[in-house]
mmCIF file of C-alpha atoms and ligand atoms in Angstrom:
data_model
loop_
_atom_site.group_PDB
_atom_site.id
_atom_site.type_symbol
_atom_site.label_atom_id
_atom_site.label_comp_id
_atom_site.label_asym_id
_atom_site.label_seq_id
_atom_site.Cartn_x
_atom_site.Cartn_y
_atom_site.Cartn_z
ATOM 1 C CA MET L 131 117.269 -76.355 56.947
ATOM 2 C CA ASP L 132 120.301 -76.969 58.396
ATOM 3 C CA LEU L 133 120.689 -72.998 61.320
ATOM 4 C CA GLY L 134 124.379 -73.372 61.686
ATOM 5 C CA ILE L 135 124.575 -73.739 64.965
ATOM 6 C CA ALA L 136 126.452 -77.305 65.285
ATOM 7 C CA GLY L 137 129.456 -76.937 67.799
ATOM 8 C CA ARG L 138 127.983 -73.360 69.593
ATOM 9 C CA ARG L 139 127.088 -73.631 73.300
ATOM 10 C CA ALA L 140 123.665 -71.895 75.090
ATOM 11 C CA LEU L 141 123.167 -71.084 78.272
ATOM 12 C CA VAL L 142 119.202 -71.777 78.650
ATOM 13 C CA CYS L 143 118.007 -70.082 81.705
ATOM 14 C CA ALA L 144 114.654 -71.557 83.889
ATOM 15 C CA ALA L 145 114.261 -75.321 80.777
ATOM 16 C CA SER L 146 113.191 -77.904 83.777
ATOM 17 C CA LYS L 147 109.958 -77.655 81.714
ATOM 18 C CA GLY L 148 107.865 -75.366 79.500
ATOM 19 C CA LEU L 149 108.963 -73.054 77.342
ATOM 20 C CA GLY L 150 112.219 -72.779 78.794
ATOM 21 C CA LYS L 151 112.898 -76.528 78.263
ATOM 22 C CA ALA L 152 110.910 -76.479 75.059
ATOM 23 C CA CYS L 153 114.319 -73.843 73.495
ATOM 24 C CA ALA L 154 116.736 -76.104 74.566
ATOM 25 C CA MET L 155 115.102 -79.311 72.956
ATOM 26 C CA ALA L 156 115.218 -77.290 69.954
ATOM 27 C CA LEU L 157 118.912 -76.049 70.548
ATOM 28 C CA ALA L 158 119.543 -79.176 71.008
ATOM 29 C CA ARG L 159 118.454 -80.620 67.516
ATOM 30 C CA GLU L 160 120.837 -78.552 65.842
ATOM 31 C CA GLY L 161 123.012 -79.463 67.920
ATOM 32 C CA VAL L 162 123.961 -76.945 69.893
ATOM 33 C CA GLU L 163 126.043 -77.581 73.437
ATOM 34 C CA LEU L 164 123.874 -76.892 76.366
ATOM 35 C CA VAL L 165 123.445 -75.724 80.157
ATOM 36 C CA ILE L 166 120.243 -76.097 81.506
ATOM 37 C CA LEU L 167 119.026 -74.527 84.782
ATOM 38 C CA ALA L 168 116.359 -74.616 86.927
ATOM 39 C CA ARG L 169 115.422 -74.818 91.105
ATOM 40 C CA THR L 170 113.965 -77.817 91.556
ATOM 41 C CA PRO L 171 117.428 -80.194 90.248
ATOM 42 C CA GLY L 172 114.742 -83.343 89.706
ATOM 43 C CA PRO L 173 112.604 -81.939 87.051
ATOM 44 C CA LEU L 174 115.671 -80.326 86.095
ATOM 45 C CA GLU L 175 117.794 -83.802 85.943
ATOM 46 C CA GLN L 176 114.747 -85.656 84.270
ATOM 47 C CA ALA L 177 114.244 -82.624 81.575
ATOM 48 C CA ALA L 178 118.430 -82.521 80.509
ATOM 49 C CA GLU L 179 117.976 -86.564 79.829
ATOM 50 C CA GLU L 180 115.113 -86.593 77.916
ATOM 51 C CA ILE L 181 117.148 -84.046 75.728
ATOM 52 C CA ARG L 182 120.411 -86.677 75.527
ATOM 53 C CA ARG L 183 117.807 -89.226 74.624
ATOM 54 C CA ALA L 184 116.023 -87.426 72.372
ATOM 55 C CA THR L 185 119.435 -85.548 70.503
ATOM 56 C CA GLY L 186 122.349 -86.843 71.819
ATOM 57 C CA ALA L 187 123.784 -83.436 72.786
ATOM 58 C CA LYS L 188 126.214 -82.790 75.347
ATOM 59 C CA VAL L 189 123.731 -81.032 78.880
ATOM 60 C CA ALA L 190 125.152 -80.411 82.062
ATOM 61 C CA THR L 191 122.646 -78.764 84.602
ATOM 62 C CA VAL L 192 122.565 -75.950 87.430
ATOM 63 C CA ALA L 193 119.775 -76.412 89.962
ATOM 64 C CA ALA L 194 120.013 -72.353 90.645
ATOM 65 C CA ASP L 195 117.537 -69.584 90.993
ATOM 66 C CA ILE L 196 117.937 -67.449 88.042
ATOM 67 C CA SER L 197 117.023 -64.115 89.900
ATOM 68 C CA THR L 198 119.915 -64.325 92.742
ATOM 69 C CA ASP L 199 123.519 -63.121 92.043
ATOM 70 C CA ALA L 200 124.490 -66.305 93.629
ATOM 71 C CA GLY L 201 122.146 -68.619 90.998
ATOM 72 C CA ARG L 202 123.474 -66.334 88.667
ATOM 73 C CA ALA L 203 127.376 -66.382 89.300
ATOM 74 C CA ALA L 204 126.598 -70.578 89.366
ATOM 75 C CA ALA L 205 124.769 -70.660 85.437
ATOM 76 C CA LEU L 206 128.053 -68.528 84.667
ATOM 77 C CA ALA L 207 130.565 -70.752 86.065
ATOM 78 C CA ALA L 208 129.847 -73.478 84.602
ATOM 79 C CA ILE L 209 129.833 -71.511 81.001
ATOM 80 C CA PRO L 210 130.651 -67.622 81.169
ATOM 81 C CA ASP L 211 131.490 -67.918 77.235
ATOM 82 C CA PRO L 212 128.068 -68.668 75.765
ATOM 83 C CA ASP L 213 127.632 -68.322 72.082
ATOM 84 C CA ILE L 214 123.531 -68.530 72.840
ATOM 85 C CA LEU L 215 122.137 -66.789 75.789
ATOM 86 C CA VAL L 216 118.059 -68.178 76.338
ATOM 87 C CA ASN L 217 116.581 -65.999 79.451
ATOM 88 C CA ASN L 218 113.737 -67.493 81.032
ATOM 89 C CA ALA L 219 112.148 -67.148 84.711
ATOM 90 C CA GLY L 220 108.537 -68.519 85.939
ATOM 91 C CA GLY L 221 105.925 -65.371 85.035
ATOM 92 C CA PRO L 222 104.928 -63.748 89.115
ATOM 93 C CA PRO L 223 101.328 -64.053 90.328
ATOM 94 C CA PRO L 224 98.319 -63.415 89.289
ATOM 95 C CA GLY L 225 96.457 -60.530 91.690
ATOM 96 C CA ASP L 226 95.176 -56.688 92.561
ATOM 97 C CA PHE L 227 97.841 -54.828 92.201
ATOM 98 C CA ARG L 228 95.876 -52.884 95.594
ATOM 99 C CA SER L 229 97.473 -56.455 97.556
ATOM 100 C CA TRP L 230 100.721 -56.049 96.053
ATOM 101 C CA SER L 231 103.688 -54.659 98.469
ATOM 102 C CA ARG L 232 107.101 -53.064 97.620
ATOM 103 C CA GLU L 233 109.248 -57.157 98.166
ATOM 104 C CA ASP L 234 106.275 -58.534 95.666
ATOM 105 C CA TRP L 235 107.130 -55.551 92.928
ATOM 106 C CA ILE L 236 110.832 -56.131 94.319
ATOM 107 C CA ARG L 237 110.656 -60.373 93.268
ATOM 108 C CA ALA L 238 109.096 -59.503 89.820
ATOM 109 C CA ILE L 239 111.781 -57.116 89.202
ATOM 110 C CA ASP L 240 114.674 -59.689 89.897
ATOM 111 C CA ALA L 241 112.865 -62.338 87.549
ATOM 112 C CA ASN L 242 112.161 -61.296 85.002
ATOM 113 C CA MET L 243 113.806 -57.782 83.864
ATOM 114 C CA LEU L 244 116.616 -57.555 86.024
ATOM 115 C CA ALA L 245 117.569 -61.562 85.918
ATOM 116 C CA PRO L 246 117.945 -61.141 82.111
ATOM 117 C CA ILE L 247 119.756 -58.272 82.494
ATOM 118 C CA LEU L 248 122.532 -58.446 84.499
ATOM 119 C CA LEU L 249 123.336 -62.124 82.688
ATOM 120 C CA ILE L 250 123.617 -59.750 79.925
ATOM 121 C CA ARG L 251 125.992 -58.113 81.319
ATOM 122 C CA SER L 252 128.189 -60.907 81.867
ATOM 123 C CA VAL L 253 128.541 -62.324 77.981
ATOM 124 C CA VAL L 254 127.740 -59.837 75.321
ATOM 125 C CA ASP L 255 131.286 -58.164 75.752
ATOM 126 C CA GLY L 256 132.356 -61.995 75.141
ATOM 127 C CA MET L 257 129.629 -62.478 71.988
ATOM 128 C CA VAL L 258 131.001 -59.346 70.432
ATOM 129 C CA GLU L 259 134.420 -59.804 70.365
ATOM 130 C CA ARG L 260 133.807 -63.170 69.453
ATOM 131 C CA ARG L 261 131.583 -62.008 66.210
ATOM 132 C CA PHE L 262 128.626 -64.864 67.167
ATOM 133 C CA GLY L 263 125.894 -63.711 69.752
ATOM 134 C CA ARG L 264 122.123 -64.567 70.415
ATOM 135 C CA ILE L 265 119.693 -63.605 72.807
ATOM 136 C CA VAL L 266 117.077 -64.498 73.237
ATOM 137 C CA ASN L 267 114.217 -63.032 76.367
ATOM 138 C CA ILE L 268 110.822 -65.146 77.021
ATOM 139 C CA THR L 269 108.676 -62.432 78.083
ATOM 140 C CA SER L 270 105.572 -62.547 77.359
ATOM 141 C CA SER L 271 102.238 -60.968 74.832
ATOM 142 C CA ALA L 272 100.899 -58.577 77.653
ATOM 143 C CA VAL L 273 104.020 -55.910 76.479
ATOM 144 C CA LYS L 274 101.716 -55.691 73.239
ATOM 145 C CA MET L 275 98.061 -56.510 74.651
ATOM 146 C CA PRO L 276 98.661 -55.846 79.214
ATOM 147 C CA ILE L 277 96.592 -57.813 80.833
ATOM 148 C CA PRO L 278 94.900 -57.192 83.696
ATOM 149 C CA ASN L 279 95.474 -59.013 86.695
ATOM 150 C CA LEU L 280 99.018 -59.897 85.754
ATOM 151 C CA GLY L 281 100.387 -56.924 86.557
ATOM 152 C CA LEU L 282 103.131 -57.319 88.218
ATOM 153 C CA SER L 283 104.480 -59.622 84.726
ATOM 154 C CA ASN L 284 103.235 -56.043 82.515
ATOM 155 C CA GLY L 285 105.373 -54.083 84.752
ATOM 156 C CA ALA L 286 108.294 -55.739 85.120
ATOM 157 C CA ARG L 287 108.818 -56.999 81.484
ATOM 158 C CA ALA L 288 108.394 -53.965 80.098
ATOM 159 C CA GLY L 289 111.026 -52.763 81.333
ATOM 160 C CA LEU L 290 113.087 -55.360 80.051
ATOM 161 C CA THR L 291 111.693 -54.417 76.182
ATOM 162 C CA GLY L 292 112.845 -50.714 76.745
ATOM 163 C CA PHE L 293 116.878 -51.900 78.227
ATOM 164 C CA VAL L 294 116.822 -54.235 75.266
ATOM 165 C CA GLY L 295 115.703 -52.416 72.374
ATOM 166 C CA GLY L 296 118.538 -49.609 73.263
ATOM 167 C CA LEU L 297 120.674 -52.189 73.462
ATOM 168 C CA ALA L 298 120.472 -54.791 70.253
ATOM 169 C CA ARG L 299 121.146 -51.324 68.506
ATOM 170 C CA GLN L 300 125.085 -51.357 70.041
ATOM 171 C CA VAL L 301 126.036 -54.856 69.628
ATOM 172 C CA ALA L 302 124.052 -55.827 65.991
ATOM 173 C CA HIS L 303 127.751 -53.954 64.236
ATOM 174 C CA ALA L 304 129.011 -57.554 66.155
ATOM 175 C CA ASN L 305 126.426 -60.119 64.495
ATOM 176 C CA VAL L 306 125.355 -59.850 68.215
ATOM 177 C CA THR L 307 121.250 -60.033 68.238
ATOM 178 C CA VAL L 308 119.192 -59.753 70.692
ATOM 179 C CA ASN L 309 115.015 -60.157 70.592
ATOM 180 C CA ASN L 310 111.925 -61.190 72.429
ATOM 181 C CA LEU L 311 109.418 -64.018 71.893
ATOM 182 C CA LEU L 312 106.480 -63.189 72.904
ATOM 183 C CA PRO L 313 104.341 -65.716 74.583
ATOM 184 C CA GLY L 314 100.812 -65.690 73.916
ATOM 185 C CA PRO L 315 98.719 -68.515 75.622
ATOM 186 C CA PHE L 316 100.749 -72.028 75.500
ATOM 187 C CA ALA L 317 99.528 -75.061 77.191
ATOM 188 C CA THR L 318 102.256 -74.984 79.986
ATOM 189 C CA ASP L 319 101.889 -75.361 83.478
ATOM 190 C CA ARG L 320 101.899 -71.679 83.315
ATOM 191 C CA LEU L 321 99.005 -70.781 81.735
ATOM 192 C CA LYS L 322 96.835 -74.201 84.076
ATOM 193 C CA ASP L 323 97.634 -71.701 87.181
ATOM 194 C CA ASN L 324 96.578 -68.760 85.869
ATOM 195 C CA PHE L 325 93.104 -70.331 84.760
ATOM 196 C CA ARG L 326 92.990 -71.934 87.776
ATOM 197 C CA PHE L 327 93.560 -67.782 89.217
ATOM 198 C CA GLN L 328 91.023 -67.112 86.749
ATOM 199 C CA ALA L 329 88.039 -69.725 87.691
ATOM 200 C CA GLN L 330 88.128 -68.918 91.094
ATOM 201 C CA LYS L 331 88.009 -65.477 90.400
ATOM 202 C CA SER L 332 85.235 -65.413 88.359
ATOM 203 C CA GLY L 333 83.358 -68.229 90.038
ATOM 204 C CA THR L 334 83.573 -70.558 87.037
ATOM 205 C CA SER L 335 85.482 -74.112 86.596
ATOM 206 C CA PHE L 336 89.293 -74.502 85.133
ATOM 207 C CA GLU L 337 87.811 -76.179 81.822
ATOM 208 C CA GLN L 338 85.318 -73.832 81.839
ATOM 209 C CA GLU L 339 88.081 -71.110 81.571
ATOM 210 C CA TRP L 340 90.197 -73.503 79.422
ATOM 211 C CA GLN L 341 87.376 -73.965 76.793
ATOM 212 C CA ARG L 342 86.973 -70.710 76.068
ATOM 213 C CA ARG L 343 90.251 -69.287 76.741
ATOM 214 C CA GLN L 344 91.139 -72.138 73.416
ATOM 215 C CA SER L 345 87.680 -71.209 71.804
ATOM 216 C CA GLU L 346 88.630 -67.316 71.930
ATOM 217 C CA ASN L 347 91.901 -67.312 70.310
ATOM 218 C CA PRO L 348 91.990 -67.551 66.503
ATOM 219 C CA ALA L 349 93.275 -70.516 65.836
ATOM 220 C CA ARG L 350 91.270 -72.215 68.256
ATOM 221 C CA ARG L 351 93.834 -73.721 70.464
ATOM 222 C CA PHE L 352 96.982 -72.932 72.665
ATOM 223 C CA GLY L 353 100.156 -73.134 71.835
ATOM 224 C CA GLU L 354 102.920 -75.899 71.884
ATOM 225 C CA PRO L 355 105.701 -75.670 73.791
ATOM 226 C CA ASP L 356 107.671 -77.420 70.768
ATOM 227 C CA GLU L 357 106.553 -74.117 68.226
ATOM 228 C CA PHE L 358 107.772 -71.929 70.843
ATOM 229 C CA GLY L 359 111.437 -74.179 70.774
ATOM 230 C CA ALA L 360 111.113 -73.410 66.840
ATOM 231 C CA LEU L 361 111.133 -70.265 67.139
ATOM 232 C CA CYS L 362 113.664 -69.655 69.093
ATOM 233 C CA ALA L 363 116.011 -72.317 67.631
ATOM 234 C CA PHE L 364 115.575 -70.539 63.910
ATOM 235 C CA VAL L 365 115.960 -66.591 66.124
ATOM 236 C CA CYS L 366 119.585 -68.185 67.557
ATOM 237 C CA GLY L 367 120.499 -69.614 63.864
ATOM 238 C CA ALA L 368 123.368 -68.457 62.279
ATOM 239 C CA ARG L 369 120.941 -66.880 59.115
ATOM 240 C CA SER L 370 119.417 -64.811 61.097
ATOM 241 C CA GLY L 371 121.821 -62.361 62.185
ATOM 242 C CA TYR L 372 119.794 -59.541 60.738
ATOM 243 C CA ILE L 373 116.995 -59.863 63.104
ATOM 244 C CA THR L 374 117.140 -57.407 65.760
ATOM 245 C CA GLY L 375 115.763 -55.632 68.402
ATOM 246 C CA GLN L 376 112.508 -57.365 68.119
ATOM 247 C CA ASN L 377 109.405 -58.330 70.019
ATOM 248 C CA LEU L 378 108.718 -61.473 68.296
ATOM 249 C CA LEU L 379 105.097 -62.530 69.223
ATOM 250 C CA ILE L 380 103.869 -66.218 68.604
ATOM 251 C CA ASP L 381 99.929 -66.266 69.673
ATOM 252 C CA GLY L 382 97.923 -68.079 67.427
ATOM 253 C CA GLY L 383 96.755 -64.691 66.456
ATOM 254 C CA ALA L 384 95.335 -63.392 69.659
ATOM 255 C CA TYR L 385 96.890 -60.098 69.362
ATOM 256 C CA PRO L 386 94.912 -57.983 66.928
ATOM 257 C CA GLY L 387 96.830 -55.223 65.847
ATOM 258 C CA THR L 388 98.582 -54.621 62.241
ATOM 259 C CA MET L 389 102.182 -54.250 64.024
HETATM 260 P P1 NAP N 481 106.580 -73.262 83.150
HETATM 261 O O1 NAP N 481 106.124 -74.101 82.442
HETATM 262 O O2 NAP N 481 105.094 -72.849 84.433
HETATM 263 O O3 NAP N 481 108.005 -73.285 83.483
HETATM 264 C C1 NAP N 481 108.289 -72.515 84.178
HETATM 265 C C2 NAP N 481 110.587 -72.596 84.638
HETATM 266 O O4 NAP N 481 110.600 -72.137 84.669
HETATM 267 C C3 NAP N 481 110.471 -74.370 85.226
HETATM 268 O O5 NAP N 481 111.892 -75.064 84.413
HETATM 269 C C4 NAP N 481 110.596 -73.704 86.194
HETATM 270 O O6 NAP N 481 111.825 -74.769 87.061
HETATM 271 C C5 NAP N 481 111.750 -72.313 85.969
HETATM 272 N N1 NAP N 481 112.107 -71.560 86.857
HETATM 273 C C6 NAP N 481 110.951 -71.239 87.259
HETATM 274 N N2 NAP N 481 111.447 -69.371 88.196
HETATM 275 C C7 NAP N 481 112.905 -70.026 87.981
HETATM 276 C C8 NAP N 481 113.519 -68.634 88.858
HETATM 277 N N3 NAP N 481 113.485 -68.558 89.256
HETATM 278 N N4 NAP N 481 115.078 -69.413 88.568
HETATM 279 C C9 NAP N 481 115.100 -70.403 88.002
HETATM 280 N N5 NAP N 481 114.072 -71.249 87.462
HETATM 281 C C10 NAP N 481 112.786 -70.645 87.411
HETATM 282 O O7 NAP N 481 106.105 -72.042 82.772
HETATM 283 P P2 NAP N 481 105.991 -71.510 80.804
HETATM 284 O O8 NAP N 481 104.733 -71.724 80.228
HETATM 285 O O9 NAP N 481 107.259 -72.186 80.431
HETATM 286 O O10 NAP N 481 106.264 -70.285 81.315
HETATM 287 C C11 NAP N 481 107.808 -69.497 80.823
HETATM 288 C C12 NAP N 481 107.916 -67.745 80.919
HETATM 289 O O11 NAP N 481 106.651 -67.682 79.729
HETATM 290 C C13 NAP N 481 107.103 -67.098 82.505
HETATM 291 O O12 NAP N 481 107.997 -66.373 82.507
HETATM 292 C C14 NAP N 481 105.716 -66.987 81.663
HETATM 293 O O13 NAP N 481 105.276 -65.857 82.866
HETATM 294 C C15 NAP N 481 105.939 -66.794 80.452
HETATM 295 N N6 NAP N 481 104.462 -66.850 79.463
HETATM 296 C C16 NAP N 481 103.928 -67.892 79.353
HETATM 297 C C17 NAP N 481 103.100 -67.702 79.193
HETATM 298 C C18 NAP N 481 102.347 -68.992 78.108
HETATM 299 O O14 NAP N 481 100.475 -69.761 78.286
HETATM 300 N N7 NAP N 481 102.689 -70.723 78.730
HETATM 301 C C19 NAP N 481 102.562 -67.050 78.472
HETATM 302 C C20 NAP N 481 102.724 -65.504 78.631
HETATM 303 C C21 NAP N 481 104.088 -65.357 78.561
HETATM 304 P P3 NAP N 481 111.984 -74.330 88.823
HETATM 305 O O15 NAP N 481 110.276 -74.111 89.539
HETATM 306 O O16 NAP N 481 112.876 -76.110 89.076
HETATM 307 O O17 NAP N 481 112.707 -73.059 89.338
#
């Protein structure tokens, strides 16, 4: 299926590994020109080279922290007028809410709520003028089904989700869509970190947690990042202009509700 976005230009945040990188790879396969961003230069360059080799796409890199003003300025200097924006950042640490300070909350809100909102503010009017824009926010299945020890994530992402719900309806008339993708468990470093925390807390081992969580999922496995990338590319496709303001779960059926 040709998604009709060859030649479009995308900024993909937090994309040196995991889900962000998978989104970048899937967009590059569609002929999209990329700027990818992460904080650590080495793995970022490696990811860019891997994507170039696999797809032949043009890929530039920005080593920056997207949760900071300086990081966002560096990203926008590299690509001030993207057709596609994929918002992503590392998730906040797990823990007990009793131990989180105001600063911990501000860090989570900066990375997982305000960074995407401020980037959207910088690019959305240009998308409206050009009559094309695709904005995808990587959030979490925790938006629909909060995860008890990930309170910082549950809270910050709920704020972003509410904002996006209103914004999407303001820009849909100009073929600009804003959607959230909600990953369930995907086999990435983030998931491994969470399971290490869980194993420590419950006195089990990492391997036990890994097996248990796989067997609990209706698909009896974790998601593969390239499955997530494929959904991202589809939502960014030219024919996806009527899908907006949605919270799209991709979790192997783990969320038990009908809506
Ligand atoms: P991951 O494998 O740990 O990758 C995170 C990526 O983000 C890396 O490229 C990292 O590179 C970059 N990054 C982190 N903080 C950043 C920042 N402040 N500025 C710029 N780049 C940053 O994580 P993932 O599993 O792909 O998760 C992506 C997002 O989805 C996270 O918010 C996570 O909480 C959420 N999520 C994941 C799952 C899952 O099962 N994997 C489930 C639900 C939600 P640097 O460290 O070099 O910056």
